[in-house]
Amino acid sequence: MRTERVRGFVLALVLAASGVAAVSWPTLTSVVSREKVVGLDGFIPRWVLLEPIAANGLTDAAVQAAVKKEYFPNQFSVIPHDGDKVQVAGADLKWRAVDTKSYNVNLFHFARALDKPTSDVLFWAVTVVYSPKEVPNARLAIGSNAASVWWVNGKEVIGIYGDRQTVIDDGVSRRLTLQKGANVIRVAVVNGGGATDFCARFLDADDKPVKGLTVNLADPVQ
Amino acid sequence: MRGLVLLAGAVASATMACAADGVVNIHDPSTIAISGGKYYVYGTGGGSLVSDDGWTWRTGVAPSRRGLAPDVIHIGDRYYMDVAANIGAQPKAAVNMIWSKTLDPESKDYKWEEGGVVASSDGVEDSNAIDPGVLLDSTDGRLWLVYGSYFGYIRLVELDPKTGKRLRANDVPKNLAINSEASILIQHDGWYYLLLTHGSCCRGADSGYNIRMGRSRKVTGPYLDRTGLDMLQGGGSLFIGSGGRFIGAGHFGLLDEGNGVQKFSMHWEADLEKGGASVLDIRPLLWRDGWPVAGENLKEGTYEIESVRTGTALEMAVEGMPVGGRRGRGPGGPGRGPGGLPPGGPPPGAGRGGPPPGAGRGGGMFAGTGVPIPAQDVAQVSVNWPTGTVDVRMANYLLQSQQKWTISPAPNAGGYPGAPYYRIRLAGTERTLAAVEGGELAVLPGFTGAPEQLWRIEQLPDSNWRIESKAGSMALSAVGASFATLSKFDAASDKQRWLLKTP
């Protein structure tokens, strides 16, 4: 416990030194601990979110085109850190590590607090989930407002399309193996207008949330 | 919930069941028994049918006693058959018990042993000791025999489950019902149900046979029908009567498949498709409000396959096109071409804040086209569909072509009790739903008849449907609102329950 507090303090100092301004979100908080335990409901609570990129269209084809377009280098492999910046269409966009207070990650809150657009935009989000053991026959189960495309360890596993609201376990991947140690989850959420958010968790072979997972955004040891 | 049941019922009524396949001629069939993986059923006059899968039947070997309306029950390592015979002028009759360790005539253990008389009528008393039906009580292991036919009462006596013989020969039989025959008892949720047949038999298409029912908390009765009328006073609510191309329903027999799936066997006095012959049929047994309901086997047709759990419909994972084409929301309204709006359609949320342009003036997004919009033509919308194997997913049902499935019996593919294996394909195409590697789903470009492309479709007790792959016996499962997979059937879950709606 004492060690965790010290880590948090050190992280806070690092954040301050990095020049990342504190932002107040209704449902999100800045990351102050090294590791976050995934709760019993399985929802992944910690993500690194990129400030929104302009995007249009929610049909299958439009979303696939939007998420496959290369906006910044190593788009499908980078594991960003809080405060990292990328340049997209001449603008500097910042990655921000957040914890969510709820089952979902509210992208509308995220962008609005930063005075960024929330409509006709694309959000990239990345997280690294650690599993204490290999979990075969697992599934990534997600919901998003609106469309989203998901990758687990570099492989595209889910795409849901159209103007839709976030429903828990809306899109579910085919069976996959959650590997022991680090698993990189990457998502692109495309929003048309109004609210925008997402949620994600891993289900086991019995469709129950996988237990014992943690999230750690430090560079993963594969 | 009621609405759901009614809807499912409406769908079921739109489909007509088929009788079993092969040689199915039989009268007064026994309860179906399974021995060595095969299905056996026996009828009046030594009638015997056998099937490897419960769908295609052939003539079997007559048992050692060729009597009236036998019933069969499997207890321990014995198959007991109770079979009646007239032993004088009606109603003088007796029910004899015979037993064998197997029903397979090819087995070295196949031998019918005489067990003696278990019930009789002397020709004077108000009873006719024929049409036996046997129940092994699941609550206490006691064995019961009901029998009787029109001359007086349906009666109950107790048998010894260790021997199949009458437990106490001097016990006075208990009267349960009157003016009926072909009785049998079943149990469900703490109730005993007495199913029996009213009306006349053996007149072909003029037979008024129909199966009636009452229930009781005690095996000894009283058995009351749905209106509260005692079956001893002529009561009996209809379970199944004539319908479709079948006339005269009689001789209920329970076939419990386990895991919450039940069926029943019976005979039709006249199958009009078979020249009015008496035939075996096997149908789903449903339960509603504490009463058994006769379900239907699926008929070939085109359906929306909707998850009970999620309310979303199975579809091939291709870009959907709105029925009638994409239309604008502005004054331009309809007619912006087949593609209509650019990819992505109108901005989400647009038009929600106020009256639509043109509303009330005959234009705008709410005005329609002014002419009927035809059903979507799969030949048109499929032009841009991928040609190979395509993923399967689920979505809100919007009457689109990738959401309509034609379900038809697969030729020469065998079946299961009461129905054949089915092929499921996108309506108007050869694209076939299939199980693929890893227990997942895909739509294949064509049909080869492989087990992965064959489906066992059965109505569950709540009237919803289970859709199970022949390859691996895994059931279609709505694990997510937008995703379906295959998984082991769980009777306690809605994941594998589907509505088959006429689109």
mmCIF file of N, CA, C and O in Angstrom, chain A residues 56-62 119-120 137 139 141 157 159-161 163-165 167-176 191-194 203 205-208, chain B residues 309 317-320 326 342-345 347-349 352 390-394 436-442 474 477 479-483 485-488 495:
data_model
loop_
_atom_site.group_PDB
_atom_site.id
_atom_site.type_symbol
_atom_site.label_atom_id
_atom_site.label_comp_id
_atom_site.label_asym_id
_atom_site.label_seq_id
_atom_site.Cartn_x
_atom_site.Cartn_y
_atom_site.Cartn_z
ATOM 1 N N ASN A 56 -15.998 10.882 -41.176
ATOM 2 C CA ASN A 56 -17.387 10.946 -41.605
ATOM 3 C C ASN A 56 -17.890 9.590 -42.048
ATOM 4 O O ASN A 56 -17.161 8.843 -42.695
ATOM 5 N N GLY A 57 -19.141 9.313 -41.696
ATOM 6 C CA GLY A 57 -19.789 8.112 -42.222
ATOM 7 C C GLY A 57 -19.771 6.960 -41.251
ATOM 8 O O GLY A 57 -18.765 6.680 -40.596
ATOM 9 N N LEU A 58 -20.914 6.257 -41.159
ATOM 10 C CA LEU A 58 -21.049 5.169 -40.199
ATOM 11 C C LEU A 58 -21.385 3.830 -40.849
ATOM 12 O O LEU A 58 -21.610 2.844 -40.160
ATOM 13 N N THR A 59 -21.495 3.807 -42.177
ATOM 14 C CA THR A 59 -21.751 2.525 -42.829
ATOM 15 C C THR A 59 -20.525 1.625 -42.698
ATOM 16 O O THR A 59 -19.422 2.087 -42.386
ATOM 17 N N ASP A 60 -20.713 0.355 -42.971
ATOM 18 C CA ASP A 60 -19.595 -0.593 -42.882
ATOM 19 C C ASP A 60 -18.403 -0.083 -43.683
ATOM 20 O O ASP A 60 -17.268 -0.026 -43.195
ATOM 21 N N ALA A 61 -18.686 0.283 -44.934
ATOM 22 C CA ALA A 61 -17.602 0.671 -45.829
ATOM 23 C C ALA A 61 -16.947 1.961 -45.367
ATOM 24 O O ALA A 61 -15.715 2.092 -45.381
ATOM 25 N N ALA A 62 -17.749 2.927 -44.942
ATOM 26 C CA ALA A 62 -17.205 4.219 -44.526
ATOM 27 C C ALA A 62 -16.346 4.059 -43.275
ATOM 28 O O ALA A 62 -15.263 4.651 -43.165
ATOM 29 N N SER A 119 -18.647 15.370 -32.622
ATOM 30 C CA SER A 119 -19.415 14.836 -33.750
ATOM 31 C C SER A 119 -18.523 14.669 -34.975
ATOM 32 O O SER A 119 -17.590 15.451 -35.177
ATOM 33 N N ASP A 120 -18.870 13.634 -35.760
ATOM 34 C CA ASP A 120 -18.116 13.344 -36.981
ATOM 35 C C ASP A 120 -16.619 13.244 -36.687
ATOM 36 O O ASP A 120 -15.786 13.914 -37.308
ATOM 37 N N ASN A 137 -10.222 -19.847 -25.689
ATOM 38 C CA ASN A 137 -11.674 -19.722 -25.899
ATOM 39 C C ASN A 137 -12.285 -18.506 -25.217
ATOM 40 O O ASN A 137 -13.433 -18.535 -24.779
ATOM 41 N N ARG A 139 -13.358 -14.378 -25.378
ATOM 42 C CA ARG A 139 -13.913 -13.480 -26.397
ATOM 43 C C ARG A 139 -13.783 -12.054 -25.897
ATOM 44 O O ARG A 139 -13.974 -11.799 -24.698
ATOM 45 N N ALA A 141 -15.671 -8.712 -25.724
ATOM 46 C CA ALA A 141 -17.075 -8.302 -25.840
ATOM 47 C C ALA A 141 -17.144 -6.799 -25.632
ATOM 48 O O ALA A 141 -16.675 -6.290 -24.605
ATOM 49 N N VAL A 157 -10.602 -8.087 -34.664
ATOM 50 C CA VAL A 157 -11.492 -9.130 -34.137
ATOM 51 C C VAL A 157 -12.964 -8.751 -34.156
ATOM 52 O O VAL A 157 -13.825 -9.642 -34.106
ATOM 53 N N GLY A 159 -15.971 -5.672 -35.662
ATOM 54 C CA GLY A 159 -16.397 -4.402 -36.229
ATOM 55 C C GLY A 159 -17.898 -4.285 -36.070
ATOM 56 O O GLY A 159 -18.635 -5.221 -36.404
ATOM 57 N N ILE A 160 -18.354 -3.205 -35.496
ATOM 58 C CA ILE A 160 -19.801 -2.952 -35.440
ATOM 59 C C ILE A 160 -20.033 -1.586 -36.062
ATOM 60 O O ILE A 160 -19.230 -0.673 -35.890
ATOM 61 N N TYR A 161 -21.130 -1.471 -36.778
ATOM 62 C CA TYR A 161 -21.290 -0.332 -37.669
ATOM 63 C C TYR A 161 -22.660 0.330 -37.495
ATOM 64 O O TYR A 161 -23.555 -0.203 -36.843
ATOM 65 N N ASP A 163 -25.229 3.878 -36.870
ATOM 66 C CA ASP A 163 -25.478 4.820 -35.777
ATOM 67 C C ASP A 163 -26.093 4.033 -34.632
ATOM 68 O O ASP A 163 -27.257 3.658 -34.675
ATOM 69 N N ARG A 164 -25.335 3.757 -33.608
ATOM 70 C CA ARG A 164 -25.799 2.847 -32.563
ATOM 71 C C ARG A 164 -25.385 3.367 -31.203
ATOM 72 O O ARG A 164 -24.492 4.207 -31.080
ATOM 73 N N GLN A 165 -26.051 2.842 -30.189
ATOM 74 C CA GLN A 165 -25.745 3.202 -28.825
ATOM 75 C C GLN A 165 -24.911 2.078 -28.181
ATOM 76 O O GLN A 165 -24.913 0.946 -28.666
ATOM 77 N N VAL A 167 -24.183 -0.804 -26.012
ATOM 78 C CA VAL A 167 -24.875 -1.900 -25.324
ATOM 79 C C VAL A 167 -23.802 -2.879 -24.865
ATOM 80 O O VAL A 167 -22.938 -3.275 -25.656
ATOM 81 N N ILE A 168 -23.843 -3.237 -23.623
ATOM 82 C CA ILE A 168 -22.847 -4.177 -23.084
ATOM 83 C C ILE A 168 -22.882 -5.473 -23.905
ATOM 84 O O ILE A 168 -23.955 -6.014 -24.189
ATOM 85 N N ASP A 169 -21.714 -5.946 -24.277
ATOM 86 C CA ASP A 169 -21.578 -7.194 -25.038
ATOM 87 C C ASP A 169 -22.362 -7.152 -26.343
ATOM 88 O O ASP A 169 -22.954 -8.156 -26.762
ATOM 89 N N ASP A 170 -22.390 -6.014 -26.984
ATOM 90 C CA ASP A 170 -23.057 -5.890 -28.283
ATOM 91 C C ASP A 170 -22.250 -6.663 -29.326
ATOM 92 O O ASP A 170 -22.673 -7.699 -29.832
ATOM 93 N N GLY A 171 -21.066 -6.194 -29.594
ATOM 94 C CA GLY A 171 -20.182 -6.947 -30.491
ATOM 95 C C GLY A 171 -19.334 -7.907 -29.679
ATOM 96 O O GLY A 171 -18.830 -7.554 -28.615
ATOM 97 N N VAL A 172 -19.232 -9.118 -30.178
ATOM 98 C CA VAL A 172 -18.434 -10.136 -29.487
ATOM 99 C C VAL A 172 -17.538 -10.791 -30.526
ATOM 100 O O VAL A 172 -17.986 -11.111 -31.630
ATOM 101 N N SER A 173 -16.280 -10.984 -30.171
ATOM 102 C CA SER A 173 -15.341 -11.583 -31.124
ATOM 103 C C SER A 173 -15.564 -13.079 -31.217
ATOM 104 O O SER A 173 -16.217 -13.688 -30.376
ATOM 105 N N ARG A 174 -15.012 -13.666 -32.248
ATOM 106 C CA ARG A 174 -14.882 -15.114 -32.261
ATOM 107 C C ARG A 174 -13.959 -15.511 -31.109
ATOM 108 O O ARG A 174 -13.277 -14.672 -30.522
ATOM 109 N N ARG A 175 -13.943 -16.812 -30.821
ATOM 110 C CA ARG A 175 -13.078 -17.290 -29.743
ATOM 111 C C ARG A 175 -11.614 -16.931 -30.057
ATOM 112 O O ARG A 175 -11.171 -17.086 -31.199
ATOM 113 N N LEU A 176 -10.902 -16.465 -29.046
ATOM 114 C CA LEU A 176 -9.485 -16.139 -29.193
ATOM 115 C C LEU A 176 -8.761 -16.575 -27.925
ATOM 116 O O LEU A 176 -9.393 -16.897 -26.925
ATOM 117 N N ASN A 191 -17.778 8.359 -34.395
ATOM 118 C CA ASN A 191 -19.063 8.909 -33.954
ATOM 119 C C ASN A 191 -19.646 9.841 -35.006
ATOM 120 O O ASN A 191 -18.918 10.549 -35.700
ATOM 121 N N GLY A 192 -20.970 9.779 -35.138
ATOM 122 C CA GLY A 192 -21.656 10.715 -36.019
ATOM 123 C C GLY A 192 -21.995 11.976 -35.253
ATOM 124 O O GLY A 192 -21.354 13.009 -35.394
ATOM 125 N N GLY A 193 -22.971 11.899 -34.387
ATOM 126 C CA GLY A 193 -23.346 13.048 -33.583
ATOM 127 C C GLY A 193 -23.840 12.611 -32.227
ATOM 128 O O GLY A 193 -24.168 11.447 -32.016
ATOM 129 N N GLY A 194 -23.851 13.538 -31.288
ATOM 130 C CA GLY A 194 -24.373 13.237 -29.959
ATOM 131 C C GLY A 194 -23.382 12.477 -29.106
ATOM 132 O O GLY A 194 -22.169 12.568 -29.293
ATOM 133 N N LEU A 203 -14.670 -12.156 -22.077
ATOM 134 C CA LEU A 203 -15.521 -13.219 -21.544
ATOM 135 C C LEU A 203 -14.778 -14.545 -21.677
ATOM 136 O O LEU A 203 -14.014 -14.753 -22.621
ATOM 137 N N ALA A 205 -14.888 -18.984 -21.589
ATOM 138 C CA ALA A 205 -15.584 -19.980 -22.408
ATOM 139 C C ALA A 205 -17.040 -20.154 -22.005
ATOM 140 O O ALA A 205 -17.855 -20.649 -22.797
ATOM 141 N N ASP A 206 -17.386 -19.745 -20.784
ATOM 142 C CA ASP A 206 -18.784 -19.820 -20.321
ATOM 143 C C ASP A 206 -19.483 -18.472 -20.430
ATOM 144 O O ASP A 206 -20.543 -18.268 -19.809
ATOM 145 N N ASP A 207 -18.883 -17.564 -21.173
ATOM 146 C CA ASP A 207 -19.434 -16.218 -21.365
ATOM 147 C C ASP A 207 -19.496 -15.417 -20.071
ATOM 148 O O ASP A 207 -20.303 -14.491 -19.931
ATOM 149 N N LYS A 208 -18.659 -15.772 -19.119
ATOM 150 C CA LYS A 208 -18.545 -15.006 -17.866
ATOM 151 C C LYS A 208 -17.285 -14.127 -17.961
ATOM 152 O O LYS A 208 -16.311 -14.485 -18.642
ATOM 153 N N ARG B 309 -33.010 -13.692 -26.808
ATOM 154 C CA ARG B 309 -32.206 -12.986 -25.809
ATOM 155 C C ARG B 309 -31.965 -11.529 -26.186
ATOM 156 O O ARG B 309 -32.092 -10.635 -25.365
ATOM 157 N N ALA B 317 -23.035 -10.906 -42.915
ATOM 158 C CA ALA B 317 -22.379 -9.640 -42.590
ATOM 159 C C ALA B 317 -21.995 -8.870 -43.848
ATOM 160 O O ALA B 317 -20.842 -8.877 -44.279
ATOM 161 N N VAL B 318 -22.984 -8.255 -44.452
ATOM 162 C CA VAL B 318 -22.753 -7.369 -45.591
ATOM 163 C C VAL B 318 -23.471 -6.052 -45.338
ATOM 164 O O VAL B 318 -24.373 -5.969 -44.508
ATOM 165 N N GLU B 319 -23.043 -5.050 -46.056
ATOM 166 C CA GLU B 319 -23.661 -3.729 -45.910
ATOM 167 C C GLU B 319 -25.132 -3.804 -46.308
ATOM 168 O O GLU B 319 -25.457 -4.218 -47.431
ATOM 169 N N GLY B 320 -26.003 -3.432 -45.413
ATOM 170 C CA GLY B 320 -27.422 -3.479 -45.716
ATOM 171 C C GLY B 320 -27.863 -2.281 -46.538
ATOM 172 O O GLY B 320 -27.304 -1.195 -46.429
ATOM 173 N N ARG B 326 -31.860 4.088 -50.449
ATOM 174 C CA ARG B 326 -31.611 5.171 -49.488
ATOM 175 C C ARG B 326 -32.407 6.406 -49.885
ATOM 176 O O ARG B 326 -32.512 6.745 -51.051
ATOM 177 N N PRO B 342 -24.886 9.898 -49.782
ATOM 178 C CA PRO B 342 -23.514 9.406 -49.832
ATOM 179 C C PRO B 342 -23.288 8.410 -48.713
ATOM 180 O O PRO B 342 -24.085 8.331 -47.777
ATOM 181 N N PRO B 343 -22.232 7.611 -48.800
ATOM 182 C CA PRO B 343 -21.968 6.641 -47.735
ATOM 183 C C PRO B 343 -22.037 7.304 -46.368
ATOM 184 O O PRO B 343 -21.473 8.363 -46.151
ATOM 185 N N GLY B 344 -22.718 6.687 -45.483
ATOM 186 C CA GLY B 344 -22.875 7.262 -44.155
ATOM 187 C C GLY B 344 -24.240 7.857 -43.957
ATOM 188 O O GLY B 344 -24.673 8.067 -42.837
ATOM 189 N N GLY B 345 -24.961 8.137 -45.036
ATOM 190 C CA GLY B 345 -26.316 8.637 -44.917
ATOM 191 C C GLY B 345 -26.323 10.031 -44.324
ATOM 192 O O GLY B 345 -25.306 10.726 -44.285
ATOM 193 N N PRO B 347 -26.486 13.069 -41.541
ATOM 194 C CA PRO B 347 -25.813 13.195 -40.248
ATOM 195 C C PRO B 347 -26.691 12.631 -39.139
ATOM 196 O O PRO B 347 -27.863 12.995 -39.041
ATOM 197 N N PRO B 348 -26.165 11.734 -38.333
ATOM 198 C CA PRO B 348 -26.976 11.195 -37.239
ATOM 199 C C PRO B 348 -27.482 12.321 -36.362
ATOM 200 O O PRO B 348 -26.733 13.230 -36.034
ATOM 201 N N GLY B 349 -28.721 12.225 -36.001
ATOM 202 C CA GLY B 349 -29.304 13.235 -35.136
ATOM 203 C C GLY B 349 -29.969 14.354 -35.894
ATOM 204 O O GLY B 349 -30.758 15.110 -35.348
ATOM 205 N N ARG B 352 -33.917 15.797 -35.729
ATOM 206 C CA ARG B 352 -34.599 15.367 -34.512
ATOM 207 C C ARG B 352 -35.149 16.545 -33.717
ATOM 208 O O ARG B 352 -35.953 16.370 -32.833
ATOM 209 N N VAL B 390 -18.637 -15.642 -46.193
ATOM 210 C CA VAL B 390 -18.910 -14.355 -45.547
ATOM 211 C C VAL B 390 -19.247 -14.606 -44.078
ATOM 212 O O VAL B 390 -19.873 -15.614 -43.734
ATOM 213 N N ASP B 391 -18.860 -13.680 -43.230
ATOM 214 C CA ASP B 391 -19.162 -13.801 -41.796
ATOM 215 C C ASP B 391 -20.669 -13.706 -41.533
ATOM 216 O O ASP B 391 -21.435 -13.234 -42.380
ATOM 217 N N VAL B 392 -21.027 -14.119 -40.337
ATOM 218 C CA VAL B 392 -22.411 -14.014 -39.864
ATOM 219 C C VAL B 392 -22.422 -13.070 -38.674
ATOM 220 O O VAL B 392 -21.492 -13.046 -37.878
ATOM 221 N N ARG B 393 -23.451 -12.272 -38.570
ATOM 222 C CA ARG B 393 -23.593 -11.388 -37.413
ATOM 223 C C ARG B 393 -25.081 -11.196 -37.131
ATOM 224 O O ARG B 393 -25.925 -11.849 -37.764
ATOM 225 N N MET B 394 -25.406 -10.341 -36.186
ATOM 226 C CA MET B 394 -26.808 -10.052 -35.909
ATOM 227 C C MET B 394 -27.023 -8.541 -35.903
ATOM 228 O O MET B 394 -26.104 -7.767 -35.640
ATOM 229 N N VAL B 436 -18.317 -23.445 -38.849
ATOM 230 C CA VAL B 436 -16.942 -23.432 -39.356
ATOM 231 C C VAL B 436 -15.987 -23.669 -38.195
ATOM 232 O O VAL B 436 -16.399 -23.797 -37.044
ATOM 233 N N GLU B 437 -14.733 -23.713 -38.522
ATOM 234 C CA GLU B 437 -13.692 -24.058 -37.558
ATOM 235 C C GLU B 437 -13.805 -23.214 -36.284
ATOM 236 O O GLU B 437 -14.077 -22.020 -36.341
ATOM 237 N N GLY B 438 -13.576 -23.869 -35.171
ATOM 238 C CA GLY B 438 -13.584 -23.163 -33.901
ATOM 239 C C GLY B 438 -14.963 -22.982 -33.317
ATOM 240 O O GLY B 438 -15.144 -22.245 -32.349
ATOM 241 N N GLY B 439 -15.958 -23.645 -33.890
ATOM 242 C CA GLY B 439 -17.317 -23.516 -33.365
ATOM 243 C C GLY B 439 -17.945 -22.180 -33.693
ATOM 244 O O GLY B 439 -18.768 -21.667 -32.932
ATOM 245 N N GLU B 440 -17.578 -21.612 -34.825
ATOM 246 C CA GLU B 440 -18.146 -20.333 -35.233
ATOM 247 C C GLU B 440 -19.025 -20.529 -36.470
ATOM 248 O O GLU B 440 -19.216 -21.654 -36.934
ATOM 249 N N LEU B 441 -19.544 -19.437 -36.982
ATOM 250 C CA LEU B 441 -20.508 -19.478 -38.088
ATOM 251 C C LEU B 441 -19.998 -18.722 -39.299
ATOM 252 O O LEU B 441 -19.230 -17.771 -39.169
ATOM 253 N N ALA B 442 -20.459 -19.135 -40.456
ATOM 254 C CA ALA B 442 -20.165 -18.393 -41.683
ATOM 255 C C ALA B 442 -21.239 -18.734 -42.706
ATOM 256 O O ALA B 442 -21.987 -19.707 -42.547
ATOM 257 N N MET B 474 -23.666 -28.495 -31.638
ATOM 258 C CA MET B 474 -23.579 -27.188 -30.980
ATOM 259 C C MET B 474 -24.737 -26.326 -31.463
ATOM 260 O O MET B 474 -25.101 -26.357 -32.637
ATOM 261 N N SER B 477 -26.147 -19.672 -30.979
ATOM 262 C CA SER B 477 -26.159 -18.995 -29.689
ATOM 263 C C SER B 477 -25.921 -17.503 -29.868
ATOM 264 O O SER B 477 -24.964 -17.094 -30.527
ATOM 265 N N VAL B 479 -24.498 -14.836 -28.317
ATOM 266 C CA VAL B 479 -23.624 -14.486 -27.200
ATOM 267 C C VAL B 479 -23.515 -12.972 -27.067
ATOM 268 O O VAL B 479 -23.248 -12.456 -25.996
ATOM 269 N N GLY B 480 -23.754 -12.259 -28.129
ATOM 270 C CA GLY B 480 -23.797 -10.802 -28.094
ATOM 271 C C GLY B 480 -24.958 -10.312 -28.926
ATOM 272 O O GLY B 480 -25.525 -11.070 -29.714
ATOM 273 N N ALA B 481 -25.337 -9.040 -28.763
ATOM 274 C CA ALA B 481 -26.470 -8.523 -29.519
ATOM 275 C C ALA B 481 -26.185 -8.502 -31.018
ATOM 276 O O ALA B 481 -27.091 -8.595 -31.836
ATOM 277 N N SER B 482 -24.926 -8.370 -31.365
ATOM 278 C CA SER B 482 -24.568 -8.273 -32.780
ATOM 279 C C SER B 482 -23.749 -9.457 -33.253
ATOM 280 O O SER B 482 -23.124 -9.388 -34.314
ATOM 281 N N PHE B 483 -23.737 -10.515 -32.470
ATOM 282 C CA PHE B 483 -22.863 -11.627 -32.826
ATOM 283 C C PHE B 483 -23.490 -12.944 -32.408
ATOM 284 O O PHE B 483 -24.000 -13.077 -31.302
ATOM 285 N N THR B 485 -22.822 -17.296 -32.376
ATOM 286 C CA THR B 485 -21.790 -18.311 -32.434
ATOM 287 C C THR B 485 -22.460 -19.661 -32.230
ATOM 288 O O THR B 485 -23.684 -19.772 -32.283
ATOM 289 N N LEU B 486 -21.667 -20.682 -32.026
ATOM 290 C CA LEU B 486 -22.197 -21.993 -31.669
ATOM 291 C C LEU B 486 -21.685 -22.345 -30.285
ATOM 292 O O LEU B 486 -20.512 -22.144 -29.986
ATOM 293 N N SER B 487 -22.558 -22.868 -29.444
ATOM 294 C CA SER B 487 -22.125 -23.292 -28.120
ATOM 295 C C SER B 487 -23.052 -24.385 -27.623
ATOM 296 O O SER B 487 -24.121 -24.627 -28.191
ATOM 297 N N LYS B 488 -22.628 -25.031 -26.570
ATOM 298 C CA LYS B 488 -23.410 -26.131 -26.008
ATOM 299 C C LYS B 488 -24.748 -25.609 -25.504
ATOM 300 O O LYS B 488 -24.805 -24.566 -24.851
ATOM 301 N N LYS B 495 -29.857 -17.783 -24.538
ATOM 302 C CA LYS B 495 -28.892 -17.586 -25.613
ATOM 303 C C LYS B 495 -29.182 -18.444 -26.836
ATOM 304 O O LYS B 495 -28.917 -18.046 -27.956
#
